[in-house]
mmCIF file of C-alpha atoms in Angstrom:
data_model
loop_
_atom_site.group_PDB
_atom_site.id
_atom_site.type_symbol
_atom_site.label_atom_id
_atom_site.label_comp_id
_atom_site.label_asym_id
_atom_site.label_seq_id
_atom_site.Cartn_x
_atom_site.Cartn_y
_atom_site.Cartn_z
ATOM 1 C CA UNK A 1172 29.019 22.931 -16.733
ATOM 2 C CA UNK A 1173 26.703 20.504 -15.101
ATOM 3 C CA UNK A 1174 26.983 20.538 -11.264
ATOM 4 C CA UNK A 1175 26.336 16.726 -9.758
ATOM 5 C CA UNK A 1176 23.224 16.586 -7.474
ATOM 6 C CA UNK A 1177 23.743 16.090 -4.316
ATOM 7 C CA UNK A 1178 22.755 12.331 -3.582
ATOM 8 C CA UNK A 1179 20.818 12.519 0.090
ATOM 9 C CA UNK A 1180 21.730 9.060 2.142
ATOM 10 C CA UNK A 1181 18.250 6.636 2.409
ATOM 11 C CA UNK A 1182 16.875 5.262 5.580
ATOM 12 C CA UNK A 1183 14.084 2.778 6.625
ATOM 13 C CA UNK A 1184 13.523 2.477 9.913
ATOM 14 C CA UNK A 1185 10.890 -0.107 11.819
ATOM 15 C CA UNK A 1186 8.927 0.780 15.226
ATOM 16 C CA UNK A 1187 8.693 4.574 13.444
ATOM 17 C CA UNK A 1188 5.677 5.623 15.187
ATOM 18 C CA UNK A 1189 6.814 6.394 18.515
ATOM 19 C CA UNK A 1190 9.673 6.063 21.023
ATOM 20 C CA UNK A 1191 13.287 5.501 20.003
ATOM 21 C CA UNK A 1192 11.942 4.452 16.012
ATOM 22 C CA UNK A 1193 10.110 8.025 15.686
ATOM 23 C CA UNK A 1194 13.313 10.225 17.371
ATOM 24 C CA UNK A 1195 15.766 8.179 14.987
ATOM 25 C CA UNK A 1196 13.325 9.149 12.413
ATOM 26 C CA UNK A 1197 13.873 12.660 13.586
ATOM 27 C CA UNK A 1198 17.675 12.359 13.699
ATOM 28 C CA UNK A 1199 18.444 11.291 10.210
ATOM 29 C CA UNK A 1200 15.662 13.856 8.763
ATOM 30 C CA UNK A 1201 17.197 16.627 10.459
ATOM 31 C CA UNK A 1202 21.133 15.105 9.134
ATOM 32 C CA UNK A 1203 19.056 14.863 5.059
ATOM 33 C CA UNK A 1204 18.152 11.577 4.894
ATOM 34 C CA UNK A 1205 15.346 10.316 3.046
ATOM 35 C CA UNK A 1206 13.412 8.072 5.192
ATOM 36 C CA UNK A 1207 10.542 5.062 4.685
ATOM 37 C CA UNK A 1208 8.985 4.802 8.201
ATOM 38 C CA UNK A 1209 7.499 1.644 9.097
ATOM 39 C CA UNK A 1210 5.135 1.040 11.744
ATOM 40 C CA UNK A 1211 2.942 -2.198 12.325
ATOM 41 C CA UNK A 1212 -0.143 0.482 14.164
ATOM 42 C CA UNK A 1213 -2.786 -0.035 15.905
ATOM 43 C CA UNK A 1214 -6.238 0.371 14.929
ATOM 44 C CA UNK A 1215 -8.813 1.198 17.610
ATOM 45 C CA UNK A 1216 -10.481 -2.051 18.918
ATOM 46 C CA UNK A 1217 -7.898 -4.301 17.328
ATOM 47 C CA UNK A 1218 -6.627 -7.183 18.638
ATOM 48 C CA UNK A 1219 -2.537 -6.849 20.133
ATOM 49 C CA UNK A 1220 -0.440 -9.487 19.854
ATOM 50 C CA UNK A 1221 -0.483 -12.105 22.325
ATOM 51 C CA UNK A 1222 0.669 -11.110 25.802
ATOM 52 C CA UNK A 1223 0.806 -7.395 25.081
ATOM 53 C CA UNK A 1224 -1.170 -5.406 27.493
ATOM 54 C CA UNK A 1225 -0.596 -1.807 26.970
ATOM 55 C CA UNK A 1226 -2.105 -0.154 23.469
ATOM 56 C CA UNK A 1227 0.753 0.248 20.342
ATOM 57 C CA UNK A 1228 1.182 3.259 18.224
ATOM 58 C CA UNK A 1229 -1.706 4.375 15.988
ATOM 59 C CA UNK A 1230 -1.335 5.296 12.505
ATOM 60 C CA UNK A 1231 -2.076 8.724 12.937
ATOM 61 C CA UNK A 1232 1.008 8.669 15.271
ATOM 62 C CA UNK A 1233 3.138 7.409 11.897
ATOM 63 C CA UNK A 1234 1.357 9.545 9.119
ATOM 64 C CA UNK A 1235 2.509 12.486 11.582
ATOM 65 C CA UNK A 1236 6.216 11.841 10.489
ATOM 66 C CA UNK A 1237 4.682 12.422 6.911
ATOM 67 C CA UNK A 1238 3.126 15.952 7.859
ATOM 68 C CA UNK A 1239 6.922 17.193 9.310
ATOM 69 C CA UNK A 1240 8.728 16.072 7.023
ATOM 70 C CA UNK A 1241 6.630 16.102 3.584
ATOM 71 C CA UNK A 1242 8.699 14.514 0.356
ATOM 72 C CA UNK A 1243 11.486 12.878 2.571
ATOM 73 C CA UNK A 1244 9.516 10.244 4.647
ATOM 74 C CA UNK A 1245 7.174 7.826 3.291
ATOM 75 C CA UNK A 1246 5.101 6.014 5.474
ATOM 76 C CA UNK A 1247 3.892 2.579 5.471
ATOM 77 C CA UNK A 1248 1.901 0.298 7.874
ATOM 78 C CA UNK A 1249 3.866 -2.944 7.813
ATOM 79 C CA UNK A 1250 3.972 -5.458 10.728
ATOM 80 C CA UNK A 1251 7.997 -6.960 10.601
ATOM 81 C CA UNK A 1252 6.626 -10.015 11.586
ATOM 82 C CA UNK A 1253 5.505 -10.070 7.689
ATOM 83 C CA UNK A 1254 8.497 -11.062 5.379
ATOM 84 C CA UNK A 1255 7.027 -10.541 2.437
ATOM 85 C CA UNK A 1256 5.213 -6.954 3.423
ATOM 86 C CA UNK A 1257 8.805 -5.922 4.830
ATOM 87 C CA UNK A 1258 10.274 -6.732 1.457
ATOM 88 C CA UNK A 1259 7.665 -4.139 -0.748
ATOM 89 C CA UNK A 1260 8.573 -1.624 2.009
ATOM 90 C CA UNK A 1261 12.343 -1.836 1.335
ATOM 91 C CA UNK A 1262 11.192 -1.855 -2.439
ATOM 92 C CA UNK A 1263 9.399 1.108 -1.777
ATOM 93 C CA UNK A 1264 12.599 2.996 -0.859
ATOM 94 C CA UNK A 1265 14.507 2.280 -3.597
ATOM 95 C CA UNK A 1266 11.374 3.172 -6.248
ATOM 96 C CA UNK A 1267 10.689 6.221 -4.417
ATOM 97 C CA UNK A 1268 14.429 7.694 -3.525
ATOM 98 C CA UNK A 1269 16.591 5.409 -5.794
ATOM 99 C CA UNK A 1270 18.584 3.973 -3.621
ATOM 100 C CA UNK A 1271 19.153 2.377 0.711
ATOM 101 C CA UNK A 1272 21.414 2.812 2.797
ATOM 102 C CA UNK A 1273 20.514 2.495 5.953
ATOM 103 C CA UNK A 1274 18.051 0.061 8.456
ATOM 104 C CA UNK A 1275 17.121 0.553 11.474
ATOM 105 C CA UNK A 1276 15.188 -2.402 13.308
ATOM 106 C CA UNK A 1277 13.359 -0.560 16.297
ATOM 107 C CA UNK A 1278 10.174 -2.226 16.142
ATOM 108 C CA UNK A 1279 10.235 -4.004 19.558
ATOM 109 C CA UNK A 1280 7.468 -4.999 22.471
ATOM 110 C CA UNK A 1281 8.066 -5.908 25.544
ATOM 111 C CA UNK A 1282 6.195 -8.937 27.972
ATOM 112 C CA UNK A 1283 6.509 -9.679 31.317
ATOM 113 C CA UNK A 1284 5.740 -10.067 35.071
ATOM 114 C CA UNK A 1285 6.067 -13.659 35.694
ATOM 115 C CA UNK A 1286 8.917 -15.914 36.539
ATOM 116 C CA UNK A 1287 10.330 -18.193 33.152
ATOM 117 C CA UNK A 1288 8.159 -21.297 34.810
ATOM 118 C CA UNK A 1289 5.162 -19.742 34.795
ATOM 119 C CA UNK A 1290 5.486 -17.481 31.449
ATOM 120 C CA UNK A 1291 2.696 -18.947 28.966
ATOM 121 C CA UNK A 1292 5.072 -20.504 25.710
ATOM 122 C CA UNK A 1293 2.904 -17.857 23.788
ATOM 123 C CA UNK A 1294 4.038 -14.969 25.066
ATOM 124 C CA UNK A 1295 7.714 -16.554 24.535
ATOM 125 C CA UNK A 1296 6.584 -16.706 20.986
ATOM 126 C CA UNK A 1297 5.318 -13.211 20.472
ATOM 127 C CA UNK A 1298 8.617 -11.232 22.044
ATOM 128 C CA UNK A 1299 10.341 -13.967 19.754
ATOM 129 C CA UNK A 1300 8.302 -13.086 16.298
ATOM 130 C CA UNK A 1301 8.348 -9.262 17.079
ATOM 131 C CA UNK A 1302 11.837 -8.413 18.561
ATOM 132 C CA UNK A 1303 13.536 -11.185 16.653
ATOM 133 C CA UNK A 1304 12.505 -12.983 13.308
ATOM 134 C CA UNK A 1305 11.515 -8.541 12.795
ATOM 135 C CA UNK A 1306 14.876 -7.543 13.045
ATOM 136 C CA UNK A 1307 15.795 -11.132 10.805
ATOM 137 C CA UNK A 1308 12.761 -10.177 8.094
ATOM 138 C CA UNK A 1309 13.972 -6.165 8.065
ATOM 139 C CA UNK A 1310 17.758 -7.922 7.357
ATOM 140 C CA UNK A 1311 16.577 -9.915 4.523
ATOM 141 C CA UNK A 1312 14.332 -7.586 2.777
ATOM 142 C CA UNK A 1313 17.269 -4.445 3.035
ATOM 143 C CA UNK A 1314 20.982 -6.099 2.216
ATOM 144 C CA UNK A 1315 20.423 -7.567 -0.717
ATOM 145 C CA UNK A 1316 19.527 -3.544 -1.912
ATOM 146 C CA UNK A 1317 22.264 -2.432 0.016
ATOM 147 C CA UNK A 1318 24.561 -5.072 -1.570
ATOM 148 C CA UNK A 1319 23.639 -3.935 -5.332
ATOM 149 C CA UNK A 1320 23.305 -0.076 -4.787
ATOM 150 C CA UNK A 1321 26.224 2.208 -5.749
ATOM 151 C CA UNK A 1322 28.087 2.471 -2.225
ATOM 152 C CA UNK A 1323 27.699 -0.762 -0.577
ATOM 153 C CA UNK A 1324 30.988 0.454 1.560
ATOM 154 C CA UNK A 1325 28.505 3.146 3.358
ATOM 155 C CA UNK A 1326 25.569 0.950 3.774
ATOM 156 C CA UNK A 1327 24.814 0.918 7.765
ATOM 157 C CA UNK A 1328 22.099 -2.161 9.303
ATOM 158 C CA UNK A 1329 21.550 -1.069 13.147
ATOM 159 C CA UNK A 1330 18.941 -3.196 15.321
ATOM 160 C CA UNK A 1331 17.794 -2.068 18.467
ATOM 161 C CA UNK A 1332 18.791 -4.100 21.246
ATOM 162 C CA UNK A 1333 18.442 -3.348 24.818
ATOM 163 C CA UNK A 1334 20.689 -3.326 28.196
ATOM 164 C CA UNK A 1335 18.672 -6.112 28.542
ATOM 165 C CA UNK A 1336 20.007 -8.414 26.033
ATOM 166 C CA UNK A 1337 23.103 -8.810 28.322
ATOM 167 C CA UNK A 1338 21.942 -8.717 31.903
ATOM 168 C CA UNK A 1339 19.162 -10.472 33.640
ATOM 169 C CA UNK A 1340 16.012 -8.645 34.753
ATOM 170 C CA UNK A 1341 13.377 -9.720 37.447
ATOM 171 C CA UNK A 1342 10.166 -11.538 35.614
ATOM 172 C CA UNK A 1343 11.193 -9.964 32.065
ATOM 173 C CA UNK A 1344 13.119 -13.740 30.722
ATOM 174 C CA UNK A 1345 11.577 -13.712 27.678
ATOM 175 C CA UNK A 1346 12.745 -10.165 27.074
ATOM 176 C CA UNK A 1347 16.302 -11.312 28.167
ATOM 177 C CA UNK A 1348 16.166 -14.377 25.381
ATOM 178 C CA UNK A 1349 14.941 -11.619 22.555
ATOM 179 C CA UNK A 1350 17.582 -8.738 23.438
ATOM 180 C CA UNK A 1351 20.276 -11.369 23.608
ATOM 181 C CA UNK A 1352 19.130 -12.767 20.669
ATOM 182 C CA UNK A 1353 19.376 -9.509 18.591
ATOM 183 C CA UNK A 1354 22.777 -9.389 19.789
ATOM 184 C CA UNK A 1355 23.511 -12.829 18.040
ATOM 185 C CA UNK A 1356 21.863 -11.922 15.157
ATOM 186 C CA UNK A 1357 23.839 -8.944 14.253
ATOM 187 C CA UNK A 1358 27.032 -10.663 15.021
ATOM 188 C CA UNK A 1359 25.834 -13.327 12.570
ATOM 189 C CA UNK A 1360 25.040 -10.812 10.215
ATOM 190 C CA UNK A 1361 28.100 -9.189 10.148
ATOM 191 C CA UNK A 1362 30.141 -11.948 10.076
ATOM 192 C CA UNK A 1363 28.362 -13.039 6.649
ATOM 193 C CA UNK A 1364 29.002 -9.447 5.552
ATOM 194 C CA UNK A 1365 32.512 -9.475 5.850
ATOM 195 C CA UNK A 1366 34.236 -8.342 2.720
ATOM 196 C CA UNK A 1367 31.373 -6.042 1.186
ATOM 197 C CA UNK A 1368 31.446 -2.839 3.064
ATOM 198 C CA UNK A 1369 27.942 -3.191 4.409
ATOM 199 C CA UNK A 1370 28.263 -3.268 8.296
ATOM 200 C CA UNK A 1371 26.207 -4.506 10.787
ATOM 201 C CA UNK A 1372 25.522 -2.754 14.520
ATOM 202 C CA UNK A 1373 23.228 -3.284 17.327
ATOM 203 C CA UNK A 1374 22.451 -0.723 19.940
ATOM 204 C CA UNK A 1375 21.462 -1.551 23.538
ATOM 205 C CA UNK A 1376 19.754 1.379 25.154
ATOM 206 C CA UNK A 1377 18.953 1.367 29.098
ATOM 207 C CA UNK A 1378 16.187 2.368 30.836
ATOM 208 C CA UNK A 1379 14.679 5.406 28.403
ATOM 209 C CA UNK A 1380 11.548 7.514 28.666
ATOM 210 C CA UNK A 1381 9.204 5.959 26.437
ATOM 211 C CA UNK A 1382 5.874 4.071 26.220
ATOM 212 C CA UNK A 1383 7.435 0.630 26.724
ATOM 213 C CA UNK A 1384 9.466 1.962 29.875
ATOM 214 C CA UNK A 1385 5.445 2.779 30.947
ATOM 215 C CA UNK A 1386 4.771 -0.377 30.397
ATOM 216 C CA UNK A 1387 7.584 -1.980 32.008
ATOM 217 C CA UNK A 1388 6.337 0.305 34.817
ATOM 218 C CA UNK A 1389 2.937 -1.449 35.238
ATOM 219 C CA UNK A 1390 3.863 -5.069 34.826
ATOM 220 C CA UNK A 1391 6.353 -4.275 38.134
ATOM 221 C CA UNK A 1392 3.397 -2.423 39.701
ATOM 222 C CA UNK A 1393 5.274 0.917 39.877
ATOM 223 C CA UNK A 1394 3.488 4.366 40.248
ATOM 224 C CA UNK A 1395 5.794 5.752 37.256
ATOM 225 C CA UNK A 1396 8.933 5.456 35.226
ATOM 226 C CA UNK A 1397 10.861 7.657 37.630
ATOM 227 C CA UNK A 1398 12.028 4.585 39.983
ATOM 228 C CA UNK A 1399 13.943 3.503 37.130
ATOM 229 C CA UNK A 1400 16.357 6.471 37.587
ATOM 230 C CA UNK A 1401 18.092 4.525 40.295
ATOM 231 C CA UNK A 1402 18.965 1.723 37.621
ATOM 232 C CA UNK A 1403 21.424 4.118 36.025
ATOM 233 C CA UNK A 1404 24.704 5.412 37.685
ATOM 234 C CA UNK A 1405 23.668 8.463 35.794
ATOM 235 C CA UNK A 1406 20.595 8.573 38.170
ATOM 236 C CA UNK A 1407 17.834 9.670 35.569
ATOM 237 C CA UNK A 1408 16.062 8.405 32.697
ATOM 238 C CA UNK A 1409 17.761 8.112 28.966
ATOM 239 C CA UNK A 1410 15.797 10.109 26.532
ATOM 240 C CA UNK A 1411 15.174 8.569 23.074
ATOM 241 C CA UNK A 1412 16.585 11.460 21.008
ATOM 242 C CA UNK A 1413 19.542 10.677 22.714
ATOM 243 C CA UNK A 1414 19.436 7.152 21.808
ATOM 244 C CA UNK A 1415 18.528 8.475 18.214
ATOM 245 C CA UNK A 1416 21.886 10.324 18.151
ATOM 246 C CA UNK A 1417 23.667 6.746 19.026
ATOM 247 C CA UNK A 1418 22.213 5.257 16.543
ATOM 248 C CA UNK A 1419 22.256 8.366 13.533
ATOM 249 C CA UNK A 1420 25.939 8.349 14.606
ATOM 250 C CA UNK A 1421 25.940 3.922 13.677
ATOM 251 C CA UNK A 1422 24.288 4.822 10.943
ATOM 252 C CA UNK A 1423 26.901 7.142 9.358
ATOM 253 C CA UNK A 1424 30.003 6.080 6.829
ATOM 254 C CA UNK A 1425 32.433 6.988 9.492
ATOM 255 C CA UNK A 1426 30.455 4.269 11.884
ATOM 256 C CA UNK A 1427 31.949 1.298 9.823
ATOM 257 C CA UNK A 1428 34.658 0.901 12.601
ATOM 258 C CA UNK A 1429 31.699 -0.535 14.650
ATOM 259 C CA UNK A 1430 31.055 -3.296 12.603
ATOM 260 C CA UNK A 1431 29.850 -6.265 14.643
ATOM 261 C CA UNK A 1432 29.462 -4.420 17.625
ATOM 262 C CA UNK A 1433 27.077 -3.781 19.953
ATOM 263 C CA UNK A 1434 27.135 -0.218 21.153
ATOM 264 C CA UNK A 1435 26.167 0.394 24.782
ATOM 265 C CA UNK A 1436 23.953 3.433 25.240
ATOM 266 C CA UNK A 1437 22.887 2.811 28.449
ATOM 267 C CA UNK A 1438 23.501 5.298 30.656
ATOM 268 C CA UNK A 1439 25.202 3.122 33.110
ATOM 269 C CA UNK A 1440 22.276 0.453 33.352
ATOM 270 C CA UNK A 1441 22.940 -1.630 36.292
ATOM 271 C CA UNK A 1442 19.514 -3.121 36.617
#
């Protein structure tokens, strides 16, 4: 008697290399996914995108995920700002593991330190591009997969928001407009989902230990990421593996109750 292999659930997951993206990496490997990591990297000398002053992930810091977990990630450099190139990486899941059902849209940079009137339109642009039409090109290339695999009803798309997306913060505006934005997005999302089984979530993390708390750190002239402590009624910092767990948990089938939600993981951010 043949016994029926045991189909493992497949993830792709943007902003992979480091922070929240690489612990949620860790989360679903450790619960059997299969996972494509994306990661736009940084080579050394290369330019950043406009506005961005502290240095992105490097693409030894995504092949990594590779080394840990060989034969259930895959690793590509993509930047989500690239529809098409975000498109080949969701084809890449489904030729390598036969199937997706998951997203997560992590990728994310943050800009600040001046007030909205004196914020150059280009760095507007750049939080836009990267925190926004990202999480809109990761959509587009994943639920049309999701829609035509065999159990749309368990196919999870979670976006990374941010605390941020729903209160104001000093000289971060343009941050405010992308958060909120991803908010909107998934709501959109979801409501154009309705009927299929594929469900849409974001998650809005406060302030966690991670390289873009650092830099959030140095565009308010701070000597470290400890001062945001007092920001949470939990007085300490978030960790992103326990942002990771949020979002495995949105992830799962049982998460579909969720559906057009976004899910507050912030640690009792009051800003």
């Amino acid at each position: 008697m043949d016994v029926p292999r045991q189909v493992s659930r497949v993830a792709l997951v943007t902003g992979a290399a480091r922070g929240i993206g690489r612990a949620t990496v860790h989360a679903l490997c450790s619960e059997g996914y299969s996972v494509v990591a994306v990661d736009a990297c940084s080579a050394e000398g290369s330019t950043r995108p406009e506005g961005v002053s502290y240095p992105l992930a490097t693409e030894a810091d995504l092949r990594a995920l590779e080394l840990a977990y060989p034969g259930q990630v895959v690793c590509r450099v993509v930047d989500v700002r690239d529809a098409g190139a975000m498109r080949e990486a969701a084809n890449v899941a489904v030729d390598t593991f036969e199937r997706l059902d998951v997203a997560v849209a992590a990728a994310a940079i943050i800009i600040g330190g001046r007030p909205l009137w004196e914020t150059p339109e280009a760095h507007l642009r750049t939080l836009l591009e990267v925190d926004v039409l990202g999480v809109w090109n990761t959509a587009a290339a994943v639920v049309p997969h999701m829609l035509t695999g065999p159990e749309p009803h368990g196919c999870r798309f979670v976006a990374l928001a941010s605390a941020a997306g729903s209160r104001g913060l000093f000289h971060l505006a343009g941050y405010n407009v992308a958060k909120h934005a991803v908010v909107g997005l998934v709501r959109g999302l979801a409501a154009d989902l309705v009927g299929t089984g594929v469900t849409a979530v974001s998650v809005s993390p406060g302030s966690t230990d991670t390289d873009m708390l650092a830099a959030t750190a140095e565009i308010y002239g701070l000597p470290d990421t400890s001062e945001f402590a007092r920001t949470q009624l939990s007085r300490r910092l978030l960790q992103a593996d326990e942002i990771a767990a949020t979002i495995a948990f949105c992830c799962s089938v049982p998460a579909a109750v969720l559906n057009g939600s976004d899910v507050l993981a912030s640690g009792g951010f009051s800003g």
